[in-house]
Every structure is written in structure tokens, then in C-alpha cells.
mmCIF file of C-alpha atoms and ligand atoms in Angstrom:
data_model
loop_
_atom_site.group_PDB
_atom_site.id
_atom_site.type_symbol
_atom_site.label_atom_id
_atom_site.label_comp_id
_atom_site.label_asym_id
_atom_site.label_seq_id
_atom_site.Cartn_x
_atom_site.Cartn_y
_atom_site.Cartn_z
ATOM 1 C CA PRO S 28 20.553 -8.954 19.872
ATOM 2 C CA ILE S 29 19.644 -12.456 18.752
ATOM 3 C CA ALA S 30 22.298 -15.096 17.995
ATOM 4 C CA PHE S 31 22.030 -17.111 14.783
ATOM 5 C CA ASP S 32 23.886 -20.313 13.900
ATOM 6 C CA PRO S 33 25.754 -19.678 10.631
ATOM 7 C CA ALA S 34 26.008 -23.416 9.953
ATOM 8 C CA ASP S 35 22.206 -23.694 9.548
ATOM 9 C CA PRO S 36 20.707 -22.329 6.274
ATOM 10 C CA THR S 37 17.462 -21.097 7.827
ATOM 11 C CA GLU S 38 19.355 -19.407 10.662
ATOM 12 C CA ARG S 39 21.397 -17.600 8.027
ATOM 13 C CA ARG S 40 18.173 -16.358 6.401
ATOM 14 C CA LEU S 41 16.957 -15.070 9.761
ATOM 15 C CA ALA S 42 20.292 -13.326 10.369
ATOM 16 C CA PHE S 43 19.983 -11.633 6.953
ATOM 17 C CA LEU S 44 16.422 -10.494 7.750
ATOM 18 C CA MET S 45 17.471 -9.079 11.121
ATOM 19 C CA GLU S 46 20.369 -7.195 9.512
ATOM 20 C CA ALA S 47 17.964 -5.854 6.856
ATOM 21 C CA ASP S 48 16.005 -4.119 9.634
ATOM 22 C CA ARG S 49 18.787 -1.514 9.693
ATOM 23 C CA LEU S 50 17.640 -0.161 6.298
ATOM 24 C CA LYS S 51 14.810 1.515 8.256
ATOM 25 C CA GLU S 52 17.473 3.784 9.819
ATOM 26 C CA ILE S 53 18.903 4.985 6.495
ATOM 27 C CA GLU S 54 17.602 8.475 5.844
ATOM 28 C CA ARG S 55 17.132 9.771 2.302
ATOM 29 C CA ALA S 56 17.325 13.388 1.112
ATOM 30 C CA GLY S 57 13.683 13.459 0.027
ATOM 31 C CA ARG S 58 10.599 13.771 2.188
ATOM 32 C CA VAL S 59 7.381 11.773 2.405
ATOM 33 C CA ALA S 60 4.194 13.729 1.782
ATOM 34 C CA GLY S 61 3.810 13.973 5.595
ATOM 35 C CA GLY S 62 6.954 16.164 5.693
ATOM 36 C CA ARG S 63 9.675 14.120 7.440
ATOM 37 C CA ARG S 64 12.582 12.543 5.575
ATOM 38 C CA GLU S 65 11.861 9.212 3.895
ATOM 39 C CA ASN S 66 13.901 6.176 4.905
ATOM 40 C CA SER S 67 15.207 3.611 2.449
ATOM 41 C CA ALA S 68 13.048 0.736 3.741
ATOM 42 C CA GLU S 69 9.724 2.508 3.231
ATOM 43 C CA HIS S 70 11.050 3.885 -0.079
ATOM 44 C CA SER S 71 11.749 0.275 -1.164
ATOM 45 C CA TRP S 72 8.204 -0.723 -0.184
ATOM 46 C CA HIS S 73 6.749 2.195 -2.122
ATOM 47 C CA LEU S 74 8.774 1.280 -5.214
ATOM 48 C CA ALA S 75 7.661 -2.356 -5.081
ATOM 49 C CA LEU S 76 4.083 -1.093 -4.928
ATOM 50 C CA TYR S 77 4.827 1.186 -7.921
ATOM 51 C CA ALA S 78 5.915 -1.902 -9.866
ATOM 52 C CA LEU S 79 2.778 -3.767 -8.808
ATOM 53 C CA ALA S 80 0.393 -0.950 -9.765
ATOM 54 C CA LEU S 81 2.221 0.244 -12.895
ATOM 55 C CA GLY S 82 3.314 -3.108 -14.327
ATOM 56 C CA SER S 83 1.321 -2.499 -17.503
ATOM 57 C CA GLU S 84 3.676 0.432 -18.259
ATOM 58 C CA ALA S 85 6.795 -1.766 -18.354
ATOM 59 C CA ALA S 86 8.483 -2.432 -21.684
ATOM 60 C CA GLU S 87 7.832 -5.728 -23.454
ATOM 61 C CA GLY S 88 9.696 -8.591 -21.839
ATOM 62 C CA ALA S 89 9.723 -7.278 -18.272
ATOM 63 C CA SER S 90 8.510 -9.515 -15.425
ATOM 64 C CA VAL S 91 6.686 -7.525 -12.762
ATOM 65 C CA ASP S 92 7.370 -10.109 -10.050
ATOM 66 C CA ARG S 93 11.069 -10.087 -10.819
ATOM 67 C CA VAL S 94 11.112 -6.281 -10.788
ATOM 68 C CA ILE S 95 9.408 -6.341 -7.374
ATOM 69 C CA ARG S 96 12.096 -8.689 -6.017
ATOM 70 C CA MET S 97 14.780 -6.423 -7.459
ATOM 71 C CA LEU S 98 13.270 -3.322 -5.852
ATOM 72 C CA LEU S 99 12.874 -5.015 -2.461
ATOM 73 C CA ILE S 100 16.652 -5.582 -2.278
ATOM 74 C CA HIS S 101 18.000 -2.719 -4.416
ATOM 75 C CA ASP S 102 18.920 -0.408 -1.516
ATOM 76 C CA LEU S 103 20.206 -2.917 1.074
ATOM 77 C CA VAL S 104 23.804 -1.883 0.357
ATOM 78 C CA GLU S 105 22.931 1.495 1.920
ATOM 79 C CA ILE S 106 23.077 -0.167 5.351
ATOM 80 C CA ASP S 107 26.855 0.142 4.948
ATOM 81 C CA ALA S 108 27.168 2.782 2.223
ATOM 82 C CA GLY S 109 24.399 5.231 3.215
ATOM 83 C CA ASP S 110 22.070 6.941 0.762
ATOM 84 C CA THR S 111 23.608 8.974 -2.071
ATOM 85 C CA PRO S 112 21.164 11.782 -2.969
ATOM 86 C CA PHE S 113 20.304 11.779 -6.678
ATOM 87 C CA HIS S 114 21.117 15.485 -7.100
ATOM 88 C CA GLY S 115 24.098 15.411 -4.721
ATOM 89 C CA GLU S 116 27.792 14.591 -5.235
ATOM 90 C CA LYS S 117 28.752 10.947 -5.625
ATOM 91 C CA ARG S 118 31.884 9.986 -3.698
ATOM 92 C CA ALA S 119 34.650 8.549 -5.859
ATOM 93 C CA ASP S 120 34.862 5.247 -3.992
ATOM 94 C CA LEU S 121 31.079 4.664 -3.825
ATOM 95 C CA ASP S 122 31.073 1.704 -6.205
ATOM 96 C CA ALA S 123 33.774 -0.080 -4.215
ATOM 97 C CA ILE S 124 31.959 0.600 -0.924
ATOM 98 C CA GLU S 125 28.663 -0.667 -2.330
ATOM 99 C CA ASP S 126 30.297 -3.790 -3.782
ATOM 100 C CA ALA S 127 31.780 -4.615 -0.382
ATOM 101 C CA ALA S 128 28.399 -3.936 1.265
ATOM 102 C CA ALA S 129 26.619 -6.267 -1.158
ATOM 103 C CA ALA S 130 29.166 -9.014 -0.511
ATOM 104 C CA ARG S 131 28.780 -8.630 3.267
ATOM 105 C CA ILE S 132 24.984 -8.276 3.474
ATOM 106 C CA PHE S 133 23.896 -10.827 0.845
ATOM 107 C CA GLY S 134 26.712 -13.030 2.146
ATOM 108 C CA LEU S 135 24.753 -13.509 5.364
ATOM 109 C CA LEU S 136 22.478 -15.839 3.336
ATOM 110 C CA PRO S 137 23.291 -19.424 2.306
ATOM 111 C CA ALA S 138 25.763 -19.277 -0.589
ATOM 112 C CA ALA S 139 23.394 -20.093 -3.487
ATOM 113 C CA GLU S 140 20.800 -17.548 -2.338
ATOM 114 C CA ALA S 141 23.494 -14.945 -1.699
ATOM 115 C CA GLY S 142 24.671 -15.436 -5.276
ATOM 116 C CA GLU S 143 21.151 -14.985 -6.659
ATOM 117 C CA MET S 144 20.521 -11.778 -4.734
ATOM 118 C CA LEU S 145 23.932 -10.397 -5.624
ATOM 119 C CA ALA S 146 23.238 -11.081 -9.313
ATOM 120 C CA LEU S 147 19.819 -9.420 -9.075
ATOM 121 C CA TRP S 148 21.348 -6.334 -7.403
ATOM 122 C CA ARG S 149 24.114 -6.139 -10.037
ATOM 123 C CA GLU S 150 21.481 -6.419 -12.794
ATOM 124 C CA PHE S 151 19.607 -3.490 -11.221
ATOM 125 C CA GLU S 152 22.766 -1.422 -11.004
ATOM 126 C CA ALA S 153 23.709 -2.114 -14.640
ATOM 127 C CA ALA S 154 20.221 -1.061 -15.846
ATOM 128 C CA GLU S 155 20.508 -2.953 -19.117
ATOM 129 C CA THR S 156 17.773 -5.626 -19.009
ATOM 130 C CA PRO S 157 14.063 -4.722 -19.411
ATOM 131 C CA ASP S 158 13.471 -5.616 -15.741
ATOM 132 C CA ALA S 159 16.304 -3.427 -14.502
ATOM 133 C CA ARG S 160 15.334 -0.535 -16.772
ATOM 134 C CA PHE S 161 11.770 -0.585 -15.488
ATOM 135 C CA ALA S 162 13.024 -0.807 -11.892
ATOM 136 C CA LYS S 163 15.389 2.154 -12.463
ATOM 137 C CA ALA S 164 12.603 4.187 -14.093
ATOM 138 C CA LEU S 165 10.441 3.721 -10.993
ATOM 139 C CA ASP S 166 13.382 4.520 -8.696
ATOM 140 C CA ARG S 167 13.809 7.850 -10.538
ATOM 141 C CA MET S 168 10.097 8.576 -10.773
ATOM 142 C CA GLN S 169 8.903 8.008 -7.194
ATOM 143 C CA PRO S 170 11.116 10.775 -5.692
ATOM 144 C CA VAL S 171 9.894 13.153 -8.421
ATOM 145 C CA MET S 172 6.296 12.404 -7.419
ATOM 146 C CA LEU S 173 7.153 13.081 -3.757
ATOM 147 C CA ASN S 174 8.966 16.301 -4.695
ATOM 148 C CA LEU S 175 5.889 17.428 -6.629
ATOM 149 C CA ALA S 176 3.721 16.589 -3.609
ATOM 150 C CA THR S 177 5.932 18.514 -1.146
ATOM 151 C CA GLY S 178 6.442 21.873 -2.854
ATOM 152 C CA GLY S 179 9.554 20.849 -4.755
ATOM 153 C CA GLY S 180 11.157 18.696 -2.078
ATOM 154 C CA THR S 181 14.837 18.129 -2.847
ATOM 155 C CA TRP S 182 14.887 20.479 -5.871
ATOM 156 C CA PRO S 183 15.135 23.732 -3.896
ATOM 157 C CA ASP S 184 17.372 21.909 -1.326
ATOM 158 C CA PHE S 185 19.905 21.083 -4.054
ATOM 159 C CA ARG S 186 19.137 24.261 -6.101
ATOM 160 C CA VAL S 187 18.513 22.303 -9.280
ATOM 161 C CA SER S 188 16.961 23.967 -12.314
ATOM 162 C CA GLU S 189 14.047 22.726 -14.415
ATOM 163 C CA GLN S 190 16.494 21.748 -17.150
ATOM 164 C CA GLN S 191 18.695 19.791 -14.712
ATOM 165 C CA VAL S 192 15.673 17.865 -13.414
ATOM 166 C CA LEU S 193 14.502 17.092 -16.962
ATOM 167 C CA ASP S 194 18.017 16.095 -18.092
ATOM 168 C CA ARG S 195 18.715 13.864 -15.084
ATOM 169 C CA CYS S 196 15.314 12.191 -14.647
ATOM 170 C CA GLY S 197 14.075 12.083 -18.232
ATOM 171 C CA PRO S 198 16.391 9.520 -19.850
ATOM 172 C CA PRO S 199 16.087 6.755 -17.212
ATOM 173 C CA ILE S 200 12.321 7.189 -16.881
ATOM 174 C CA ALA S 201 11.717 7.390 -20.640
ATOM 175 C CA ARG S 202 13.925 4.350 -21.230
ATOM 176 C CA GLY S 203 12.241 2.064 -18.700
ATOM 177 C CA ALA S 204 8.672 3.373 -18.711
ATOM 178 C CA PRO S 205 8.163 5.402 -21.911
ATOM 179 C CA GLY S 206 4.447 5.921 -21.385
ATOM 180 C CA LEU S 207 4.968 7.450 -17.950
ATOM 181 C CA TRP S 208 7.605 10.054 -18.804
ATOM 182 C CA PRO S 209 5.333 12.607 -20.588
ATOM 183 C CA ARG S 210 3.046 12.674 -17.533
ATOM 184 C CA ILE S 211 5.981 13.311 -15.210
ATOM 185 C CA ARG S 212 7.661 15.811 -17.559
ATOM 186 C CA ASP S 213 4.528 17.940 -17.880
ATOM 187 C CA ARG S 214 4.156 18.062 -14.103
ATOM 188 C CA ILE S 215 7.812 19.044 -13.615
ATOM 189 C CA ARG S 216 7.316 21.863 -16.173
ATOM 190 C CA ALA S 217 4.131 23.025 -14.467
ATOM 191 C CA TYR S 218 5.899 23.074 -11.067
ATOM 192 C CA PHE S 219 8.764 25.253 -12.315
ATOM 193 C CA ALA S 220 6.410 27.462 -14.359
ATOM 194 C CA ALA S 221 4.285 28.138 -11.266
ATOM 195 C CA ARG S 222 7.427 28.921 -9.279
ATOM 196 C CA GLY S 223 8.533 31.386 -11.972
ATOM 197 C CA ALA S 224 12.011 29.842 -12.084
ATOM 198 C CA PRO O 49 -0.857 18.058 -3.742
ATOM 199 C CA ILE O 50 -0.933 16.708 -7.272
ATOM 200 C CA ALA O 51 -4.168 16.461 -9.280
ATOM 201 C CA PHE O 52 -4.957 13.214 -11.102
ATOM 202 C CA ASP O 53 -7.575 12.684 -13.820
ATOM 203 C CA PRO O 54 -9.870 9.871 -12.622
ATOM 204 C CA ALA O 55 -11.030 9.194 -16.192
ATOM 205 C CA ASP O 56 -7.517 8.014 -17.186
ATOM 206 C CA PRO O 57 -6.447 4.527 -15.944
ATOM 207 C CA THR O 58 -2.775 5.410 -15.481
ATOM 208 C CA GLU O 59 -3.674 8.604 -13.634
ATOM 209 C CA ARG O 60 -5.782 6.474 -11.290
ATOM 210 C CA ARG O 61 -2.759 4.231 -10.636
ATOM 211 C CA LEU O 62 -0.663 7.297 -9.797
ATOM 212 C CA ALA O 63 -3.378 8.604 -7.471
ATOM 213 C CA PHE O 64 -3.406 5.232 -5.672
ATOM 214 C CA LEU O 65 0.387 5.302 -5.307
ATOM 215 C CA MET O 66 0.341 8.832 -3.906
ATOM 216 C CA GLU O 67 -2.363 7.890 -1.397
ATOM 217 C CA ALA O 68 -0.316 4.809 -0.400
ATOM 218 C CA ASP O 69 2.474 7.178 0.737
ATOM 219 C CA ARG O 70 0.358 7.838 3.844
ATOM 220 C CA LEU O 71 1.064 4.310 5.130
ATOM 221 C CA LYS O 72 4.497 5.691 6.088
ATOM 222 C CA GLU O 73 2.728 7.791 8.739
ATOM 223 C CA ILE O 74 0.950 4.851 10.402
ATOM 224 C CA GLU O 75 2.794 4.003 13.591
ATOM 225 C CA ARG O 76 2.816 0.480 14.978
ATOM 226 C CA ALA O 77 3.141 -0.578 18.614
ATOM 227 C CA GLY O 78 6.431 -2.381 18.012
ATOM 228 C CA ARG O 79 9.874 -0.910 17.598
ATOM 229 C CA VAL O 80 12.580 -1.378 15.001
ATOM 230 C CA ALA O 81 15.917 -2.604 16.302
ATOM 231 C CA GLY O 82 17.088 1.045 16.239
ATOM 232 C CA GLY O 83 14.554 1.839 18.992
ATOM 233 C CA ARG O 84 11.862 4.075 17.444
ATOM 234 C CA ARG O 85 8.389 2.802 16.575
ATOM 235 C CA GLU O 86 8.056 0.952 13.288
ATOM 236 C CA ASN O 87 5.668 2.308 10.660
ATOM 237 C CA SER O 88 3.402 0.110 8.560
ATOM 238 C CA ALA O 89 5.130 0.885 5.245
ATOM 239 C CA GLU O 90 8.581 -0.274 6.359
ATOM 240 C CA HIS O 91 6.930 -3.223 8.159
ATOM 241 C CA SER O 92 5.314 -4.192 4.824
ATOM 242 C CA TRP O 93 8.711 -3.984 3.104
ATOM 243 C CA HIS O 94 10.316 -6.124 5.774
ATOM 244 C CA LEU O 95 7.561 -8.746 5.463
ATOM 245 C CA ALA O 96 7.917 -8.901 1.677
ATOM 246 C CA LEU O 97 11.646 -9.471 2.201
ATOM 247 C CA TYR O 98 10.815 -12.192 4.755
ATOM 248 C CA ALA O 99 8.741 -13.941 2.068
ATOM 249 C CA LEU O 100 11.567 -13.580 -0.440
ATOM 250 C CA ALA O 101 14.253 -14.951 1.910
ATOM 251 C CA LEU O 102 12.118 -17.637 3.620
ATOM 252 C CA GLY O 103 10.091 -18.861 0.640
ATOM 253 C CA SER O 104 11.516 -22.365 1.023
ATOM 254 C CA GLU O 105 9.696 -22.570 4.401
ATOM 255 C CA ALA O 106 6.236 -22.062 2.869
ATOM 256 C CA ALA O 107 3.835 -25.002 2.735
ATOM 257 C CA GLU O 108 3.453 -26.922 -0.535
ATOM 258 C CA GLY O 109 1.369 -24.990 -3.047
ATOM 259 C CA ALA O 110 2.309 -21.477 -1.953
ATOM 260 C CA SER O 111 3.595 -18.974 -4.541
ATOM 261 C CA VAL O 112 6.275 -16.715 -3.112
ATOM 262 C CA ASP O 113 5.633 -13.962 -5.665
ATOM 263 C CA ARG O 114 1.934 -13.957 -4.872
ATOM 264 C CA VAL O 115 2.686 -13.854 -1.137
ATOM 265 C CA ILE O 116 4.983 -10.866 -1.735
ATOM 266 C CA ARG O 117 2.187 -9.025 -3.580
ATOM 267 C CA MET O 118 -0.206 -9.848 -0.753
ATOM 268 C CA LEU O 119 2.195 -8.532 1.897
ATOM 269 C CA LEU O 120 2.892 -5.322 -0.044
ATOM 270 C CA ILE O 121 -0.811 -4.388 0.133
ATOM 271 C CA HIS O 122 -1.932 -6.145 3.336
ATOM 272 C CA ASP O 123 -1.770 -3.094 5.606
ATOM 273 C CA LEU O 124 -2.993 -0.333 3.254
ATOM 274 C CA VAL O 125 -6.373 -0.271 5.027
ATOM 275 C CA GLU O 126 -4.526 1.131 8.061
ATOM 276 C CA ILE O 127 -4.331 4.485 6.272
ATOM 277 C CA ASP O 128 -7.980 4.886 7.335
ATOM 278 C CA ALA O 129 -8.270 2.340 10.156
ATOM 279 C CA GLY O 130 -4.915 2.784 11.932
ATOM 280 C CA ASP O 131 -2.813 -0.074 13.267
ATOM 281 C CA THR O 132 -4.424 -2.489 15.731
ATOM 282 C CA PRO O 133 -1.673 -3.807 18.052
ATOM 283 C CA PHE O 134 -1.586 -7.598 18.091
ATOM 284 C CA HIS O 135 -1.684 -7.787 21.900
ATOM 285 C CA GLY O 136 -4.082 -4.833 22.282
ATOM 286 C CA GLU O 137 -7.893 -4.596 22.257
ATOM 287 C CA LYS O 138 -9.647 -4.857 18.904
ATOM 288 C CA ARG O 139 -12.476 -2.357 18.484
ATOM 289 C CA ALA O 140 -15.862 -3.940 17.747
ATOM 290 C CA ASP O 141 -16.378 -2.116 14.442
ATOM 291 C CA LEU O 142 -12.834 -2.730 13.114
ATOM 292 C CA ASP O 143 -13.900 -5.130 10.350
ATOM 293 C CA ALA O 144 -16.470 -2.658 9.019
ATOM 294 C CA ILE O 145 -13.944 0.203 9.126
ATOM 295 C CA GLU O 146 -11.308 -1.884 7.332
ATOM 296 C CA ASP O 147 -13.817 -3.016 4.683
ATOM 297 C CA ALA O 148 -14.731 0.600 3.968
ATOM 298 C CA ALA O 149 -11.031 1.528 3.865
ATOM 299 C CA ALA O 150 -10.274 -1.237 1.375
ATOM 300 C CA ALA O 151 -13.155 -0.119 -0.844
ATOM 301 C CA ARG O 152 -11.963 3.487 -0.776
ATOM 302 C CA ILE O 153 -8.212 2.913 -1.184
ATOM 303 C CA PHE O 154 -8.210 0.080 -3.744
ATOM 304 C CA GLY O 155 -11.127 1.903 -5.427
ATOM 305 C CA LEU O 156 -8.690 4.629 -6.468
ATOM 306 C CA LEU O 157 -7.389 2.136 -9.080
ATOM 307 C CA PRO O 158 -9.108 1.232 -12.356
ATOM 308 C CA ALA O 159 -12.030 -1.099 -11.546
ATOM 309 C CA ALA O 160 -10.503 -4.423 -12.649
ATOM 310 C CA GLU O 161 -7.252 -3.767 -10.738
ATOM 311 C CA ALA O 162 -9.178 -2.558 -7.700
ATOM 312 C CA GLY O 163 -11.122 -5.830 -7.738
ATOM 313 C CA GLU O 164 -7.920 -7.896 -7.919
ATOM 314 C CA MET O 165 -6.272 -6.077 -5.014
ATOM 315 C CA LEU O 166 -9.440 -6.242 -2.921
ATOM 316 C CA ALA O 167 -9.649 -10.003 -3.527
ATOM 317 C CA LEU O 168 -5.984 -10.431 -2.585
ATOM 318 C CA TRP O 169 -6.485 -8.436 0.626
ATOM 319 C CA ARG O 170 -9.598 -10.447 1.535
ATOM 320 C CA GLU O 171 -7.688 -13.670 0.899
ATOM 321 C CA PHE O 172 -4.970 -12.470 3.300
ATOM 322 C CA GLU O 173 -7.528 -11.575 5.956
ATOM 323 C CA ALA O 174 -9.304 -14.953 5.648
ATOM 324 C CA ALA O 175 -5.977 -16.822 6.073
ATOM 325 C CA GLU O 176 -7.282 -20.010 4.467
ATOM 326 C CA THR O 177 -5.189 -20.502 1.303
ATOM 327 C CA PRO O 178 -1.533 -21.651 1.482
ATOM 328 C CA ASP O 179 -0.425 -18.191 0.267
ATOM 329 C CA ALA O 180 -2.447 -16.354 2.908
ATOM 330 C CA ARG O 181 -1.366 -18.731 5.675
ATOM 331 C CA PHE O 182 2.290 -18.206 4.846
ATOM 332 C CA ALA O 183 1.751 -14.434 4.660
ATOM 333 C CA LYS O 184 -0.016 -14.455 8.057
ATOM 334 C CA ALA O 185 2.740 -16.580 9.588
ATOM 335 C CA LEU O 186 5.343 -14.011 8.524
ATOM 336 C CA ASP O 187 3.152 -11.127 9.742
ATOM 337 C CA ARG O 188 3.066 -12.785 13.196
ATOM 338 C CA MET O 189 6.711 -13.762 13.188
ATOM 339 C CA GLN O 190 8.447 -10.515 12.181
ATOM 340 C CA PRO O 191 7.185 -8.551 15.243
ATOM 341 C CA VAL O 192 8.320 -11.442 17.480
ATOM 342 C CA MET O 193 11.798 -11.189 15.975
ATOM 343 C CA LEU O 194 11.841 -7.426 16.593
ATOM 344 C CA ASN O 195 10.593 -7.926 20.163
ATOM 345 C CA LEU O 196 13.384 -10.429 20.766
ATOM 346 C CA ALA O 197 15.890 -7.936 19.338
ATOM 347 C CA THR O 198 14.651 -5.032 21.507
ATOM 348 C CA GLY O 199 14.519 -6.510 24.999
ATOM 349 C CA GLY O 200 10.949 -7.774 24.725
ATOM 350 C CA GLY O 201 9.504 -4.850 22.782
ATOM 351 C CA THR O 202 5.697 -4.873 23.001
ATOM 352 C CA TRP O 203 5.564 -7.789 25.484
ATOM 353 C CA PRO O 204 6.371 -5.737 28.588
ATOM 354 C CA ASP O 205 4.364 -2.805 27.103
ATOM 355 C CA PHE O 206 1.216 -4.963 26.962
ATOM 356 C CA ARG O 207 2.195 -7.062 30.045
ATOM 357 C CA VAL O 208 1.781 -10.337 28.182
ATOM 358 C CA SER O 209 3.011 -13.595 29.697
ATOM 359 C CA GLU O 210 5.122 -16.261 28.030
ATOM 360 C CA GLN O 211 2.036 -18.455 27.713
ATOM 361 C CA GLN O 212 0.020 -15.656 26.076
ATOM 362 C CA VAL O 213 2.772 -15.044 23.540
ATOM 363 C CA LEU O 214 3.031 -18.769 22.770
ATOM 364 C CA ASP O 215 -0.769 -19.183 22.543
ATOM 365 C CA ARG O 216 -1.301 -16.137 20.319
ATOM 366 C CA CYS O 217 1.697 -16.426 17.998
ATOM 367 C CA GLY O 218 2.144 -20.189 17.843
ATOM 368 C CA PRO O 219 -0.927 -21.352 15.905
ATOM 369 C CA PRO O 220 -0.683 -18.877 12.980
ATOM 370 C CA ILE O 221 3.088 -19.320 12.639
ATOM 371 C CA ALA O 222 2.954 -23.123 12.953
ATOM 372 C CA ARG O 223 0.095 -23.305 10.436
ATOM 373 C CA GLY O 224 1.729 -21.199 7.715
ATOM 374 C CA ALA O 225 5.433 -21.909 8.295
ATOM 375 C CA PRO O 226 5.704 -25.110 10.368
ATOM 376 C CA GLY O 227 9.491 -25.345 10.110
ATOM 377 C CA LEU O 228 9.975 -21.864 11.509
ATOM 378 C CA TRP O 229 7.824 -22.124 14.631
ATOM 379 C CA PRO O 230 10.183 -24.282 16.777
ATOM 380 C CA ARG O 231 12.994 -21.762 16.199
ATOM 381 C CA ILE O 232 10.758 -18.879 17.266
ATOM 382 C CA ARG O 233 9.212 -20.792 20.181
ATOM 383 C CA ASP O 234 12.580 -21.692 21.672
ATOM 384 C CA ARG O 235 13.707 -18.076 21.495
ATOM 385 C CA ILE O 236 10.508 -16.838 23.145
ATOM 386 C CA ARG O 237 11.051 -19.368 25.946
ATOM 387 C CA ALA O 238 14.675 -18.331 26.367
ATOM 388 C CA TYR O 239 13.662 -14.647 26.560
ATOM 389 C CA PHE O 240 11.127 -15.232 29.339
ATOM 390 C CA ALA O 241 13.430 -17.675 31.144
ATOM 391 C CA ALA O 242 16.224 -15.074 31.198
ATOM 392 C CA ARG O 243 13.752 -12.472 32.471
ATOM 393 C CA GLY O 244 12.677 -14.846 35.224
ATOM 394 C CA ALA O 245 8.979 -14.359 34.439
HETATM 395 CA CA1 CA Q 593 0.876 -6.447 9.348
#
């Protein structure tokens, strides 16, 4: 382990970046196309690339670069809180645990930068601005694409029905990326139709 | 596997994003702090986060958001070409293989977007603009930090000396992020001093 001097701003940034490495150990419920479980660091990379490639699908007023920044940091709280599968149960104290995680992890940075990242993460969580809505839409959509590419992925694992998938994924995707939802919806329908479920 | 209609621009973007998933299967020589080998997708995420957190260390004229975009795509050619360890041998035809990979992978996108990404990747490879120099500095620095955090990491694996590490990592880091190099250099020296090598 490397020691960092908390009195020096750049040392604080390096300490934050070393702590962030631990996101690579956070396993998600879903699988990459290669078959193994995805981790939250590579998921965050994939989402940032989604924003870069699909920026033209964002609603008016969204800034692709700001969405990319948001997606790069959106899952860091999982270092302390772990991943909460989208179709799984959410523990009652999750919000409190994630708030404490955000304070600890972003708090490794110099105070002004910690405040900026914390605000960006809270904006993502609230999903009310055009940037956050687009980011949330991509965060809902990318696991669907991986499920479609891996024979259903987490859907059979969590025994979710076609209607549950449509009801849970549709609103956030349609809200943040309206042009993308019909393409995803039709593929979800085709998957369940082929499965005869 | 999902089918995408190559005549539709958004379908092309989705095909590119699905292909990009394969970067998660590309194993690097270095290890994450948790001990297993790092893959190129999570490495790309970590580098983008480095740019976000260390942007104030970039030389005058660099754009942090552009550097982040560059780092998100900089390793995609490895899907075809594999990772080339920094301290390992570089095969003679690597440039040709990576050029062909870039043409194929970015070519999945609509033509104008493919051209933009290809230009951004070439700019990174050339390492001449302030953005590319900062990106390269981070790409050299992050594996050093992981080596320092994992008892030397790839240095004992490749039997490199202190002087080789300083000679190979110093120039690109000092050129793109001059304020960061002394911090890295001193830690490299301390590592080898403690090892008595
Ligand atoms: Ca790299």
C-alpha cells in the first residue's frame, strides 16, 4: 500500500484514485458477453462509451461530456455499499449506506473537488436534470443489451417476466433517451416471444 | 448475439457498443490492487477517472473532457491486437495490426463518427498534442501506481531495473504531466531502495 500526504491536494487526488481501484472488485449480477460476471469499473467504462457513441440520442439540453463525467463516478459508492441488482431486493438502509460511502470516498479529494463530485453523484441519483436522465437511461439500457446478448442474462436468474422488464426498464430509458426505447423494447419482446414465456 | 441493421446509424452505434464489450476480455500484464490481472476496459475507466481527478496537472492548452474521450477509446484496438505489455517485446507488425483493428472497430460506426474516433485514436498514438501528451502520461503513470501498490507488480515479472523503469516511464510522464513525475519518481526510487536492488 502506498502512503499519501492528506495535507497536499495532489496527494489527496492520488489517494482517491488508488481507492477507486477497488471498484474493479465489485461484482454485478449481470454478465459480460464473454460469460463471466461484469464488475462495476468496466461497467462504468462501458456506460461512458455509450454516452460518447449515443450522445445524439440525448434530450435537448444534455451535455455529453458532463454525462460522461457523471457515469465515470456514478458507481464509486459501491466500493462500500456493494452492487444492488436492478431486479433484486433493495435493502432498507441502502440510501444511508450510499450517502456515507459518497462522503467517505469523494471526501478523499480536496474539499472543493469532493463537493463537485458529490453534487454530480447526487444529481445522477435524483435523475431530474437532462444530463442525469440521459445517464440513467444508459445505466438501464446497457444491462438489457448484455442480457439480450447472453441468452437473457439476469432475467431468468431473477425470474422476471416480459412485463416486469418492460415496466421497470421502459420509463427510465424512454424518459432519458426516447429514440432508443422502441429499439430496446422490440428486442425485449422478441427475446421473450422466442422463449415462449 | 443481437443483429443490428448496418443501414441505420443508431443501429451501427449499438453494434459498435456491443463489440466494445469484448475489451473486458483483454487481459493486461499488470494487476489490480486486489491481485488478479487488470483488463483493458477497467484500465480505460481508471485512466478516464485519472484525467478527471488530475486535470489540474495537465499542461496549458489541454482539454480534460477531450482527454477523457481519448482515454475511453484508446485501447479498443486491443480487441483485435491484444495488449502489448509496456516492458515486454513489441511485435514488428503491431502498428499494421492496430491500424487494421482501428479501421474495423471504429468502422462499425456511421462514417463521420468513425472518422472522428479514428482521428482521436491516431492523435493519442502520435502523442504530440497537449491532450495526447497528458493522456499518454496518465497511461504510463497508472500502471506504475498499481505496481507500487502490489509489491512491484510487473517489474519483477519482466525483471526490469530501477533505471529501466525511470528511463521508460519518466519521459512520457514528465512531458505530459510535469508536476506529477517527481512524486512518481520518488516512489519508484523508494520501492527499489527498500528491495535492495
Ligand atoms: Ca493503455
